[in-house]
Amino acid sequence: MQKFIYIIIFIGLACKTPDSGITIPKENDVIQKPKPKVQPESIQEETLNYDPIDIHALNAPAGVEKDISTLVRYLIQPAKNEKEKTRAIFRWISDRIKYDTVSFFSGNYQASDANSVLQSRSSVCEGYANLFNAMAEKAGLESQKITGFSKGYGYTPGKVFSKSDHAWNSVKINGKWYLLDSTWAAGYVNGKSFEKRFEDFYFLTPPERFINDHLPEQEKWQLLNPPVSMSDFSEAIKKQASFYKLGLSKVSPSAPVLKAKDSLKLRLEGKENLVFLASLNESKDYTFIESENGKYNVLVKSPGKGKYKLSIFAKDKASEGMYSMILEYDLEFQSGTPQNMFVKKYPVDSYLHSPRERYLDSGKEYEYKIDVPGARSLAFIDSSGEWTKVESKNESFSYRGKFPKGELKVSANFGEKSWPVILVYQIK
């Protein structure tokens, strides 16, 4: 049985310019461009194999990386169209340019023009966007640096946005404008260090998804009709890239800051066969997950009056990999109690109908209803060590009874000698 859960958390990079602490667009950066066409979300669903382009870009020899013209000529050699040219440039930048955390945290910025970034191989978002623009131009592509507001490093739910803090790009491919962010594709900030990790999600991201954490200063560069307002942007929960990559589509409530009396329920929708974890201030004792046919509920109980951080993680059920963060809320409860816990549940595939409370009354009978796929028998093991076995009815188990004070373990048998524990109650 696994004892440890490993978590992936992606934090987008925000950035500042050397001059003013914010990213300010030049007047002629975008005003003279024609109004961009709205690009539908379908591009994200295309199955395109960029492996040959990526491999070529990642294997660029040092000899071609000394100036922009020579580098771009090399990168676009295998490209058959504008999309592949764009990919080659994007992939090289996201791999070779390191985010300049020293400048970001100190406020002492290096030059961020394209040639300086190419030589230093380090910059904040301004430099990433400038370099992409310069390389795109050499490749015969029309591109635009866009500045605006982001839900990147340092973002907190409910933040009031007042100053532009990020830069990214739009590129025209076959007459249509697309969005990309080579800074966020390069990796993330961990503490005060940059962790390199390619994030493909930010390449030609559908505008409907990109707008969740990127709001351009100039409305037309949303590529959306109707456009999203600043208030709608601010009041929308930040969806991590993994939210979309795992096939999730909806979440309710969608506000990043929630208030409730002593409990609440969140609902997510998307593809089937996902598994979730949720923690309240890093404790899983006060959260419970329900799932059925691609619909998932996250139940939360309050341990007491106050403010809390709710973090939600997910992964594919068949995956042996790590859980990824998908959402994070700020919660405020009016009341609650430390004993307001859900039953302790171990990572065995099961669905608990009832009871879900951790603390049960020794003088009361409860209806225990549990589905455990693949299990032949269940055993209720009380504090005295006595076993009460229950046989399966189509992988569903039901037992009505009461138990003495102390710890009550529920174990399952799958045809072997072992009986892994799946639930632990406390009988008062």
mmCIF file of N, CA and C in Angstrom, residues 10 37 41 64 91 111 124 127 139 149 159 168 218 243 257 284 291 334 354 363 374 408 423:
data_model
loop_
_atom_site.group_PDB
_atom_site.id
_atom_site.type_symbol
_atom_site.label_atom_id
_atom_site.label_comp_id
_atom_site.label_asym_id
_atom_site.label_seq_id
_atom_site.Cartn_x
_atom_site.Cartn_y
_atom_site.Cartn_z
ATOM 1 N N PHE A 10 1.968 23.433 -10.419
ATOM 2 C CA PHE A 10 2.543 24.353 -11.391
ATOM 3 C C PHE A 10 2.148 25.767 -11.026
ATOM 4 N N LYS A 37 -8.943 37.801 -35.396
ATOM 5 C CA LYS A 37 -10.110 36.930 -35.494
ATOM 6 C C LYS A 37 -10.174 36.036 -34.268
ATOM 7 N N GLU A 41 -11.851 26.952 -29.850
ATOM 8 C CA GLU A 41 -11.069 26.124 -28.949
ATOM 9 C C GLU A 41 -10.613 24.822 -29.583
ATOM 10 N N VAL A 64 24.993 27.220 -33.985
ATOM 11 C CA VAL A 64 23.918 27.960 -34.659
ATOM 12 C C VAL A 64 23.169 28.874 -33.693
ATOM 13 N N ARG A 91 9.554 25.925 -28.818
ATOM 14 C CA ARG A 91 10.182 24.828 -28.068
ATOM 15 C C ARG A 91 11.621 25.161 -27.705
ATOM 16 N N ALA A 111 19.126 43.637 -19.386
ATOM 17 C CA ALA A 111 18.504 44.050 -20.644
ATOM 18 C C ALA A 111 17.611 42.927 -21.155
ATOM 19 N N VAL A 124 13.256 37.678 -17.690
ATOM 20 C CA VAL A 124 11.887 37.589 -17.201
ATOM 21 C C VAL A 124 10.977 37.561 -18.423
ATOM 22 N N GLY A 127 11.603 39.530 -21.722
ATOM 23 C CA GLY A 127 12.639 39.029 -22.615
ATOM 24 C C GLY A 127 12.195 37.827 -23.418
ATOM 25 N N ALA A 139 11.555 34.176 -39.152
ATOM 26 C CA ALA A 139 10.952 32.989 -39.766
ATOM 27 C C ALA A 139 9.827 33.347 -40.722
ATOM 28 N N PHE A 149 -2.445 41.208 -17.421
ATOM 29 C CA PHE A 149 -2.554 40.758 -16.036
ATOM 30 C C PHE A 149 -2.551 39.228 -16.007
ATOM 31 N N LYS A 159 -7.483 38.262 -5.674
ATOM 32 C CA LYS A 159 -6.571 39.399 -5.856
ATOM 33 C C LYS A 159 -7.216 40.498 -6.695
ATOM 34 N N TRP A 168 3.277 38.070 -22.993
ATOM 35 C CA TRP A 168 3.223 36.825 -23.754
ATOM 36 C C TRP A 168 3.103 37.186 -25.228
ATOM 37 N N GLN A 218 -5.108 45.211 -23.780
ATOM 38 C CA GLN A 218 -5.947 45.571 -24.922
ATOM 39 C C GLN A 218 -6.938 44.441 -25.183
ATOM 40 N N PHE A 243 -5.975 20.958 -14.903
ATOM 41 C CA PHE A 243 -7.444 20.919 -14.905
ATOM 42 C C PHE A 243 -7.936 20.562 -16.303
ATOM 43 N N VAL A 257 -12.964 32.782 -3.821
ATOM 44 C CA VAL A 257 -13.124 32.982 -2.380
ATOM 45 C C VAL A 257 -14.558 32.633 -2.007
ATOM 46 N N LYS A 284 -6.298 16.270 5.120
ATOM 47 C CA LYS A 284 -7.358 15.608 4.355
ATOM 48 C C LYS A 284 -8.500 15.136 5.250
ATOM 49 N N SER A 291 -17.835 10.542 -6.537
ATOM 50 C CA SER A 291 -17.671 10.517 -7.995
ATOM 51 C C SER A 291 -18.669 9.569 -8.635
ATOM 52 N N GLN A 334 -18.076 30.183 9.193
ATOM 53 C CA GLN A 334 -18.618 30.931 10.327
ATOM 54 C C GLN A 334 -18.552 30.134 11.623
ATOM 55 N N SER A 354 -22.223 5.261 3.282
ATOM 56 C CA SER A 354 -22.497 5.700 4.657
ATOM 57 C C SER A 354 -21.873 4.710 5.639
ATOM 58 N N GLY A 363 -23.452 3.768 21.227
ATOM 59 C CA GLY A 363 -24.780 3.287 21.584
ATOM 60 C C GLY A 363 -25.764 3.310 20.434
ATOM 61 N N GLY A 374 -13.837 -5.646 -6.864
ATOM 62 C CA GLY A 374 -12.853 -6.719 -6.771
ATOM 63 C C GLY A 374 -12.764 -7.392 -5.421
ATOM 64 N N LEU A 408 -12.374 1.520 15.080
ATOM 65 C CA LEU A 408 -13.026 0.510 14.250
ATOM 66 C C LEU A 408 -12.395 0.546 12.861
ATOM 67 N N LEU A 423 -10.865 1.771 5.679
ATOM 68 C CA LEU A 423 -11.518 2.834 6.442
ATOM 69 C C LEU A 423 -11.179 2.685 7.924
#
